[in-house]
Short mmCIF file of C-alpha atoms in Angstrom, two decimals:
data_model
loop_
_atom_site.label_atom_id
_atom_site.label_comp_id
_atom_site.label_asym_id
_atom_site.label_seq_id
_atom_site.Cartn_x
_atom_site.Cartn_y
_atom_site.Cartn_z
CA UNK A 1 63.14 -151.45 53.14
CA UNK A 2 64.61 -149.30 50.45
CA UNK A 3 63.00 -147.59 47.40
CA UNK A 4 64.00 -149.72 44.92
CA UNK A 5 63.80 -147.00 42.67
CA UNK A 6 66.13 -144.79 44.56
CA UNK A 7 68.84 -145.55 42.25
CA UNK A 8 66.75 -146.07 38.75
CA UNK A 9 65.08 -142.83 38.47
CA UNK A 10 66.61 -140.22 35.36
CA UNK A 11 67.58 -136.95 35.76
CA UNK A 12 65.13 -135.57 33.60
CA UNK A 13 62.50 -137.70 31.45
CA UNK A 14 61.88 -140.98 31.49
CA UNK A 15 64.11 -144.23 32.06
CA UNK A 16 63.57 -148.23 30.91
CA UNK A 17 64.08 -150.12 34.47
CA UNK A 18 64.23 -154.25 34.94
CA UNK A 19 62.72 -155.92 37.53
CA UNK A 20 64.40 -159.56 38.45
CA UNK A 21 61.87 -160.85 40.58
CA UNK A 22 64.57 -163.59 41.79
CA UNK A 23 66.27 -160.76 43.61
CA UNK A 24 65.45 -159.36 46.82
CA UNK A 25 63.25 -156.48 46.31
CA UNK A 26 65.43 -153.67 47.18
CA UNK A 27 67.41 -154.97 44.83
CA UNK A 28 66.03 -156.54 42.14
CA UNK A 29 65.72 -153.09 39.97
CA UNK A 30 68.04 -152.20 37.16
CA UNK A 31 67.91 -149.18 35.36
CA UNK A 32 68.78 -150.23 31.06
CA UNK A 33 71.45 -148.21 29.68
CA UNK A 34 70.68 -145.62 26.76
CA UNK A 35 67.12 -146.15 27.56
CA UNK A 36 66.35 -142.36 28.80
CA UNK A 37 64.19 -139.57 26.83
CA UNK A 38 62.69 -136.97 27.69
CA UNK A 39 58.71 -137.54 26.14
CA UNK A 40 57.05 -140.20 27.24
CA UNK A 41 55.20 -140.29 23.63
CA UNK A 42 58.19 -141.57 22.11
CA UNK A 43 58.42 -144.62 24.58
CA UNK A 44 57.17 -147.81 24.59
CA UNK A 45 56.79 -150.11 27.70
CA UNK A 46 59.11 -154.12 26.84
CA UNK A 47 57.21 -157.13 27.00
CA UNK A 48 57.45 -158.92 30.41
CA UNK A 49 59.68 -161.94 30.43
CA UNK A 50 59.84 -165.01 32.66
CA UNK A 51 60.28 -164.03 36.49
CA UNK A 52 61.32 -160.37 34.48
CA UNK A 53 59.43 -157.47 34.25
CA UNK A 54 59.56 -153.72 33.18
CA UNK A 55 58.52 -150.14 33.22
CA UNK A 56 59.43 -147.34 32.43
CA UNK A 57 59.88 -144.65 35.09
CA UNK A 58 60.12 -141.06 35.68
CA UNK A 59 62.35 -138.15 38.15
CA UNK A 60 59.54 -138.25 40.91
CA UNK A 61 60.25 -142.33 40.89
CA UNK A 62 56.59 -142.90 39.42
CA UNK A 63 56.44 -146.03 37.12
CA UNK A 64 54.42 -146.56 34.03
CA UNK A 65 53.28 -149.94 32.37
CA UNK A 66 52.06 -151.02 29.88
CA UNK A 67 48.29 -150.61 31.75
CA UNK A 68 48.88 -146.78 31.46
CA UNK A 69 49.73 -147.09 27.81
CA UNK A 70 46.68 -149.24 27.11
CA UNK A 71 44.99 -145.60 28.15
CA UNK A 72 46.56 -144.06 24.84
CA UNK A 73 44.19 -145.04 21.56
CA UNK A 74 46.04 -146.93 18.96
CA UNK A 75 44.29 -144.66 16.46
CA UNK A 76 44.36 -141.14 17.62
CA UNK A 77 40.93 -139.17 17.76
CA UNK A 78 40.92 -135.56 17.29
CA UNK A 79 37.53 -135.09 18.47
CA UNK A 80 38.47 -135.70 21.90
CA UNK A 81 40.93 -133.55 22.16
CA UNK A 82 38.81 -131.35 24.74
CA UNK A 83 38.34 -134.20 26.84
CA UNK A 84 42.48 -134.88 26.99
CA UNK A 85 43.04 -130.95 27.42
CA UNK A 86 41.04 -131.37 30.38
CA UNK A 87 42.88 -134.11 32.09
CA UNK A 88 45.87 -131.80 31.54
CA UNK A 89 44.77 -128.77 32.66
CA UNK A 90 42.67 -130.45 35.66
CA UNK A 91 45.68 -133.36 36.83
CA UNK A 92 49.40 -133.03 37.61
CA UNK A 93 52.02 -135.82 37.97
CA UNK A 94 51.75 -139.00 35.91
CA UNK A 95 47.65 -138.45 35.19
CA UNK A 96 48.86 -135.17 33.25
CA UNK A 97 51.78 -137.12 31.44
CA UNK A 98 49.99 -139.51 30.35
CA UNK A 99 47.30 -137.33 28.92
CA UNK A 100 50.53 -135.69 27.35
CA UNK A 101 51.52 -138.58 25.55
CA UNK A 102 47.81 -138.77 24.44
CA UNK A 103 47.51 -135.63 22.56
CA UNK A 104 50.87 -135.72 20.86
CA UNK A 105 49.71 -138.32 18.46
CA UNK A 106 46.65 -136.47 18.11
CA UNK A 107 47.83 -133.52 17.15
CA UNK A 108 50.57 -135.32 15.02
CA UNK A 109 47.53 -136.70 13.14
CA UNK A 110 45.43 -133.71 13.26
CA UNK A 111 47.38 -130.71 14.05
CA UNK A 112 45.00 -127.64 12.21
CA UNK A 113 42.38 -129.54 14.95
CA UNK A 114 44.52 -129.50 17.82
CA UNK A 115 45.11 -125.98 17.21
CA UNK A 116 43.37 -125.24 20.85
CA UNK A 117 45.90 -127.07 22.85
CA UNK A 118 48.56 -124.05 21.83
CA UNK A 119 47.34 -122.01 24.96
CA UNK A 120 47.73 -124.64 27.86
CA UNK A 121 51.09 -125.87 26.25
CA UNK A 122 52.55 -122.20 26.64
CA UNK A 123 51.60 -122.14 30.47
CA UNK A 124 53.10 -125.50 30.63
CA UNK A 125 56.97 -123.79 29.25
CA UNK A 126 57.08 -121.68 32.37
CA UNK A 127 57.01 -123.99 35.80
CA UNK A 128 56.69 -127.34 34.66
CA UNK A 129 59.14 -130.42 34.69
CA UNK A 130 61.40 -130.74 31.70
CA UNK A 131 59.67 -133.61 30.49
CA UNK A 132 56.20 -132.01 30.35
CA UNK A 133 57.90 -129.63 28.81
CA UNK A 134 59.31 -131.84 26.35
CA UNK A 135 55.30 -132.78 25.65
CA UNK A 136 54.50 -129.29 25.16
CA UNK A 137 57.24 -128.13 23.26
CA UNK A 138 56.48 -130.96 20.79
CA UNK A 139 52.64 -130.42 20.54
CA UNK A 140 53.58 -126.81 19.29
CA UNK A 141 55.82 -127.72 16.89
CA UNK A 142 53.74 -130.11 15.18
CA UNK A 143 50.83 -127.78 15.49
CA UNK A 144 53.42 -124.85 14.15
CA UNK A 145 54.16 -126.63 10.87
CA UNK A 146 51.01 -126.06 9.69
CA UNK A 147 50.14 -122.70 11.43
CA UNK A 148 53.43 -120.85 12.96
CA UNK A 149 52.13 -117.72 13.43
CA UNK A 150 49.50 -119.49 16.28
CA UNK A 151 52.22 -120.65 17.88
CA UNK A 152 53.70 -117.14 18.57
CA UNK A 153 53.07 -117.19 21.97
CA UNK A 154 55.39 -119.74 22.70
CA UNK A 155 58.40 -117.99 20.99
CA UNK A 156 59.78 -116.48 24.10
CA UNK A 157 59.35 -119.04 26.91
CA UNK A 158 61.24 -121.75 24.39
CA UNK A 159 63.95 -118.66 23.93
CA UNK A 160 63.91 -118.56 27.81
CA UNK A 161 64.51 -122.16 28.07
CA UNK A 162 67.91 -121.59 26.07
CA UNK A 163 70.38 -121.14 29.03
CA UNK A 164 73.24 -123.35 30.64
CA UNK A 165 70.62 -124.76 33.33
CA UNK A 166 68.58 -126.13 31.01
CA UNK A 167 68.94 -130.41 30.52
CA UNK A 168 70.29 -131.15 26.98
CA UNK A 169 66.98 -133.49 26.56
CA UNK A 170 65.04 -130.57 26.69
CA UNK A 171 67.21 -127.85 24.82
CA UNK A 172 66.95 -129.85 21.62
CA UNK A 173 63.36 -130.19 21.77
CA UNK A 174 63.27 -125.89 22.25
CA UNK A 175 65.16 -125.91 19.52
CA UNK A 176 63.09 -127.97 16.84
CA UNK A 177 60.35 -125.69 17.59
CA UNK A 178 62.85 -122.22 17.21
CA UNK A 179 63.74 -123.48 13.77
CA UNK A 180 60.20 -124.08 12.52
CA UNK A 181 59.48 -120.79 13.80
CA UNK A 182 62.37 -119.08 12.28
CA UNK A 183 61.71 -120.07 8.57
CA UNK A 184 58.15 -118.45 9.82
CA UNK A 185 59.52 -115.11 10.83
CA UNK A 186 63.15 -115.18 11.94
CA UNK A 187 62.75 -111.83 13.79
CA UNK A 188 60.94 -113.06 16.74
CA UNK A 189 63.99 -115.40 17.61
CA UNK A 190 66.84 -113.26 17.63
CA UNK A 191 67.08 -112.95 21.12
CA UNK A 192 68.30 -116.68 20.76
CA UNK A 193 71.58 -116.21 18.98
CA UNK A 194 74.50 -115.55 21.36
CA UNK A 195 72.89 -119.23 23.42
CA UNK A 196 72.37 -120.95 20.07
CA UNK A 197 76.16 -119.89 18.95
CA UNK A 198 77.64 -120.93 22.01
CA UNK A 199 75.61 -124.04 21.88
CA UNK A 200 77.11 -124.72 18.20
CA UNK A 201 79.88 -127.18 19.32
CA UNK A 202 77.60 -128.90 21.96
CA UNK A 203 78.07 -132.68 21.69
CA UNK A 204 74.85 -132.98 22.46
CA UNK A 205 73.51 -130.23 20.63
CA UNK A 206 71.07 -130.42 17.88
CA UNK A 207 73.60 -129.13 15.58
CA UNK A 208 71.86 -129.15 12.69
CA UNK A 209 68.70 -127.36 13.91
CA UNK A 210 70.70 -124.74 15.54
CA UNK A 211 72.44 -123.52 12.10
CA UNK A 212 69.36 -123.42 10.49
CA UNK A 213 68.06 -121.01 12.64
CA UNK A 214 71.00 -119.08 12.60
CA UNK A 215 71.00 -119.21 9.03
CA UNK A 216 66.91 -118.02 9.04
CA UNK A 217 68.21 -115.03 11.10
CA UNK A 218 70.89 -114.34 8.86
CA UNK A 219 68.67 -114.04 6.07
CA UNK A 220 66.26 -111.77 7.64
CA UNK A 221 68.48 -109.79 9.67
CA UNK A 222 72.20 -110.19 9.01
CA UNK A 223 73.29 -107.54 11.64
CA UNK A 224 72.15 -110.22 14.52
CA UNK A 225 75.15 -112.22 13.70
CA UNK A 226 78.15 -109.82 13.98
CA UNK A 227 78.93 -110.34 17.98
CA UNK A 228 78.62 -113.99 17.06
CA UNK A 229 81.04 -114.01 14.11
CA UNK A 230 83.85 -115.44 15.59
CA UNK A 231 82.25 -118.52 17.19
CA UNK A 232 81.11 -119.33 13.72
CA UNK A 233 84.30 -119.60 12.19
CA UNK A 234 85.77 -120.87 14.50
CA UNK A 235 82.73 -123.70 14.12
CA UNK A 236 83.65 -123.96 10.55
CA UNK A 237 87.81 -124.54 10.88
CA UNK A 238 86.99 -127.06 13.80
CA UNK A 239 84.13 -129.15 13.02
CA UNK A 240 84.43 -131.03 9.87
CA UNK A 241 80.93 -131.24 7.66
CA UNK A 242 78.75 -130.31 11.16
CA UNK A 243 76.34 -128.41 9.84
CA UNK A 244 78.32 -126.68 7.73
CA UNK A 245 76.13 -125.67 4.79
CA UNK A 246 73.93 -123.92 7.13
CA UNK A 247 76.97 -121.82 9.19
CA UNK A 248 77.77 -120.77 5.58
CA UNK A 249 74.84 -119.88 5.06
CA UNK A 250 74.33 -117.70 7.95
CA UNK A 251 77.90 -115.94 7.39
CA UNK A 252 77.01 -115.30 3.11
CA UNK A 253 73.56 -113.50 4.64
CA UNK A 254 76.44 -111.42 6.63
CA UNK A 255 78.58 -111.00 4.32
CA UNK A 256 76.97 -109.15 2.02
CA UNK A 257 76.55 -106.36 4.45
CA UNK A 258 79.35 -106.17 6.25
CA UNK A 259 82.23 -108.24 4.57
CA UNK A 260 84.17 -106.93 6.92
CA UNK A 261 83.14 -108.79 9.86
CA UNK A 262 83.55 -112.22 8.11
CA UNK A 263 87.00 -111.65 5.89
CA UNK A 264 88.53 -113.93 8.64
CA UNK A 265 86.59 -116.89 7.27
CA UNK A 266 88.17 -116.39 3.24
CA UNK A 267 90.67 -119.46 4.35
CA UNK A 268 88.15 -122.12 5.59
CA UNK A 269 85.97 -120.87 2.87
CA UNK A 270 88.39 -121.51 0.36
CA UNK A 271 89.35 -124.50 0.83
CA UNK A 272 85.29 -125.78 0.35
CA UNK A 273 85.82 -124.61 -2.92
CA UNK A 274 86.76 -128.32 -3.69
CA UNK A 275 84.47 -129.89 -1.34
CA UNK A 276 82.63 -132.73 -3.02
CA UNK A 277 79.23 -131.24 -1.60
CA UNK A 278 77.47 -129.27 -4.19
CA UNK A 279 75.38 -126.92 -1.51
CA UNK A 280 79.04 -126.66 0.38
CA UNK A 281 80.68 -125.70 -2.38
CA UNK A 282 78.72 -123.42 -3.59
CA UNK A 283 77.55 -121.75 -0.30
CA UNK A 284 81.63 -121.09 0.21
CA UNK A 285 82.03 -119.74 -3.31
CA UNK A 286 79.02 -117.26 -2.95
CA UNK A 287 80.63 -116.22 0.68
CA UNK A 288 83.54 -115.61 -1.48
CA UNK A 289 82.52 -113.39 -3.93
CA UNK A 290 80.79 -111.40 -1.64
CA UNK A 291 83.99 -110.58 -0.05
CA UNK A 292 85.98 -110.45 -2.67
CA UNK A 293 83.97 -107.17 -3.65
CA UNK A 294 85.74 -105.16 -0.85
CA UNK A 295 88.93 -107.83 -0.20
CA UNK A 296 89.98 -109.13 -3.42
CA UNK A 297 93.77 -109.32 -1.89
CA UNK A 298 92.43 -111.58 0.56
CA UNK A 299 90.25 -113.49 -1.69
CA UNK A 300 93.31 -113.81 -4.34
CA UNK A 301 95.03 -117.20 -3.53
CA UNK A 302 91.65 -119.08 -4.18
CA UNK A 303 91.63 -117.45 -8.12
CA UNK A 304 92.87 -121.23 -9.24
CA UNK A 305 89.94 -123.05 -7.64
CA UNK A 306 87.72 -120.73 -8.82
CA UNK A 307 88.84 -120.95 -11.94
CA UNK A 308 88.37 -124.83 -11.66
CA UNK A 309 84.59 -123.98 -10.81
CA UNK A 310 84.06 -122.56 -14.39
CA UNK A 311 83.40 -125.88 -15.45
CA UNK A 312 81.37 -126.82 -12.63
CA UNK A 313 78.03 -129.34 -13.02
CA UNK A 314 75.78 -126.66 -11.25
CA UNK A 315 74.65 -123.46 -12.75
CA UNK A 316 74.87 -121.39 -9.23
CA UNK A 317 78.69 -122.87 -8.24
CA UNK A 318 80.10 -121.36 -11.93
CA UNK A 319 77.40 -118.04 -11.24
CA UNK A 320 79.89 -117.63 -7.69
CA UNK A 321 82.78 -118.61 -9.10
CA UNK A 322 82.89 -116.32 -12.19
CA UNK A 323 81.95 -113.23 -9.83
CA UNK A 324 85.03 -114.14 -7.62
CA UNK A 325 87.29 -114.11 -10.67
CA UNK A 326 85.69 -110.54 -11.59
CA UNK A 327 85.76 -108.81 -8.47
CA UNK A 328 89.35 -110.37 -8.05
CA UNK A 329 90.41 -109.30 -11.77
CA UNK A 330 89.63 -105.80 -10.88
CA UNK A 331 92.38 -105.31 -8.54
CA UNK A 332 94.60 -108.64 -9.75
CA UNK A 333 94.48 -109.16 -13.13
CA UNK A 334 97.20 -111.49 -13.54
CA UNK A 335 96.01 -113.81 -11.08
CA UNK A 336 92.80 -114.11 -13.69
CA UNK A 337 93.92 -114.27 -16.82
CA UNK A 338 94.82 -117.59 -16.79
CA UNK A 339 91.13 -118.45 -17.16
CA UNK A 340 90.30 -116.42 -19.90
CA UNK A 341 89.04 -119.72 -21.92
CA UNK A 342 87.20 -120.29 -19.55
CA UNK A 343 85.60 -116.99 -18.99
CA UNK A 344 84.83 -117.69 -22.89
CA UNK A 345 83.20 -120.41 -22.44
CA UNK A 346 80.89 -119.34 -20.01
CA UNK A 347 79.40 -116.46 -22.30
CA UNK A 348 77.17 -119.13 -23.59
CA UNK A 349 75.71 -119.62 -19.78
CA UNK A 350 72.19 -120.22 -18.92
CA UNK A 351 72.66 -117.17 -15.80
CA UNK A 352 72.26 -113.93 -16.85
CA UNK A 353 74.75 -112.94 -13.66
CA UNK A 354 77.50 -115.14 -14.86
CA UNK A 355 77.81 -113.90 -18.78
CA UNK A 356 77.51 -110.56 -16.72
CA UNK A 357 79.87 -111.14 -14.75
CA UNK A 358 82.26 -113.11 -17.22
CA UNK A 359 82.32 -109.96 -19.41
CA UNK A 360 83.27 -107.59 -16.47
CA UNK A 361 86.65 -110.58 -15.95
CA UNK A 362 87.28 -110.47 -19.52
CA UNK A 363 87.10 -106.80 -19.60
CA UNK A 364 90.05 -106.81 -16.21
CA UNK A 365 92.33 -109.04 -17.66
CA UNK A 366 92.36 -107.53 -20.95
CA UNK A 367 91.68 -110.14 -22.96
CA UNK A 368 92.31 -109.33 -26.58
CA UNK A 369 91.23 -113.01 -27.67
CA UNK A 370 87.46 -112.45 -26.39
CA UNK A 371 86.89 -109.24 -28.41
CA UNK A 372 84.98 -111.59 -31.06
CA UNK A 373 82.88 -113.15 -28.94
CA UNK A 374 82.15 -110.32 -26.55
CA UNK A 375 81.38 -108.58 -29.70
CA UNK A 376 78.71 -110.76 -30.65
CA UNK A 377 77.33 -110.96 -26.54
CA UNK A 378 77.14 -107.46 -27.28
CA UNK A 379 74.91 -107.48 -30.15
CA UNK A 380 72.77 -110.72 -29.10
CA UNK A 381 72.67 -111.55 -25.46
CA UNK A 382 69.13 -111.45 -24.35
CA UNK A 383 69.74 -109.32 -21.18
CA UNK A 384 70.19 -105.71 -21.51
CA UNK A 385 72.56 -105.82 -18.64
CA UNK A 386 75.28 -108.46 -20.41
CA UNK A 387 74.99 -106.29 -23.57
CA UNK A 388 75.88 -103.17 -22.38
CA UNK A 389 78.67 -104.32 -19.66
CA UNK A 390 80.27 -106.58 -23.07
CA UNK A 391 79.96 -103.70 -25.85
CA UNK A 392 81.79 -101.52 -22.85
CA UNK A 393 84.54 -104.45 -22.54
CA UNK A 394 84.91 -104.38 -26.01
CA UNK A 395 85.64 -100.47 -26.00
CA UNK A 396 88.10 -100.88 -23.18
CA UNK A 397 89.82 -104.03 -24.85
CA UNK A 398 90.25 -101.88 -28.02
CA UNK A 399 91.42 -98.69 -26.78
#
């Protein structure tokens, strides 16, 4: 007779199968559609029905019912977490899965108390199936938001597990654990960036996750970005709202040292200018300013919307905007005067950078109208900065 579960068993991780017990019995499995993942912790076993029954079942064809689950404590205790690290250090196969889906509520519950289990989930990155893997890889994450640094260790087999062999099950569940780690110290994953870029436009990518660790890298150290500078704009022009406040991110970290590697993105970026997104929005408008310092030319055509930002709800959107408009007055007045109301107005702003900033575009454009008020900026503003950079406008305006 055949294995009935020749034809049911997943590629990686675990699958939902049927059993009609009216069929013939090398034939009376079905495996459920959409039913796979890769931890068995997140699964549950269905009721049985009438002359139907299920299980789940893993790659090696082993089943699991609701008998193994029964093994698992509905409330999870802490305290025997030595006795469940045992069972997975000591068994292999199902035994050590199970005892996997054990301690990840455990440590979910408990996870400064768990903190022992970091050690045998590392071993378990190198040789293991992906879905004990999976296990591990979750264990340290929860484990990691309270206490990243223990979870070092673990930093470079998850990196290793970033390459095109690896299942998509079990790349996003590296990748969970990369981006807690990176807003821990971003330095330790760099070695991750040309796979995470490439895996930007991944269907089945954890998009989200991925930016934000290229955006924790980018804040840390910009210069890991450059040889992946293209595949991020080329992210932004082609994937509508994917993860875009985090690309943006990554690129205005970059930016700011090197505008040159990331002038090819002024287009995309200005047209967020209008995006209805307040962190989009603003992200693009800070990317802009950053490159207007060295590119105003290129920068120049998006003067209008900046302008339009002047009036803007949020105090960091009119900050970015108003230092486009100056770094683009200095080289293109005329494309800025147009806002000098509006450059008035914003004197009065709560942001020391944009009154700063607003006196330097009043100062470019020449505008004869503001002498008044950046008279009185001058002799009042609270930072030393603003006064100086408007009794200097003033000067210039005059003479």
């Amino acid at each position: 007779m055949k294995n009935p579960l020749a034809k049911a068993t997943p590629e990686v991780g675990y699958q939902t199968v049927e059993w009609d017990m009216l069929k013939p019995p090398d034939e009376r499995v079905m495996p459920l559609r959409h039913t796979n993942r890769l931890k068995l912790s997140d699964m549950s076993v269905r009721p049985d029905q009438n002359l139907t029954e299920y299980s789940l079942v893993d790659r090696a064809g082993n089943t699991y019912t609701q008998a193994d689950f029964d093994q698992i404590p509905e409330t999870p205790d802490p305290e025997r977490l030595d006795e469940v690290l045992r069972k997975v250090k000591s068994s292999s196969g199902k035994q050590r899965r199970v005892a996997l889906a054990h301690l990840a509520p455990m440590t979910a519950v408990a996870p400064a108390a768990c903190a022992a289990a970091v050690e045998p989930m590392v071993e378990l990155l190198a040789t293991s199936p992906p879905a004990v893997q999976g296990e591990a890889l979750n264990v340290l994450t929860t484990i990691g938001e309270s206490d990243p640094e223990r979870t070092h260790p673990a930093v470079d087999p998850a990196v290793a597990l970033l390459n095109s062999g690896t299942h998509s099950l079990l790349w996003n569940e590296a990748v969970p654990f990369l981006a807690m780690f990176a807003e821990h110290d971003a330095s330790a994953v760099t070695a991750a960036v040309p796979a995470l870029a490439t895996r930007l436009r991944a269907e089945s990518a954890n998009t989200n996750d991925v930016a934000r660790i290229l955006a924790a890298i980018g804040r840390s150290q910009p210069d890991a970005l450059i040889d992946v500078v293209p595949k991020l704009e080329v992210f932004l022009e082609t994937e509508p709202g994917r993860a875009h406040v985090w690309i943006l991110t990554a690129i205005g970290h970059l930016s700011k040292e090197h505008p040159d590697m990331t002038v090819e993105v002024v287009p995309t970026a200005g047209e967020l200018l209008s995006h209805e997104g307040l962190a989009l929005r603003s992200n693009a408008a800070g990317v802009l300013a950053d490159i207007a310092g060295e590119y105003p030319t290129e920068v120049k055509p998006w003067a209008p919307d900046a302008i339009g930002l002047l009036a803007d709800d949020d105090a960091q959107v009119r900050q970015n905007a108003v230092a486009i408009l100056a770094r683009v007055a200095a080289e293109h007045p005329d494309a800025v005067r147009p806002a000098s109301e509006e450059l008035l107005a914003v004197l009065e702003d709560d942001l020391d950078r944009t009154r700063f900033n607003a006196c330097w575009a009043l100062n470019y454009i020449n505008a004869t109208e503001a002498v008044d008020a950046l008279r009185e900026v001058a002799a009042t503003d609270p930072a030393g900065d603003v006064r100086s950079v408007a009794a200097l406008a003033v000067d210039n305006i005059e003479n």
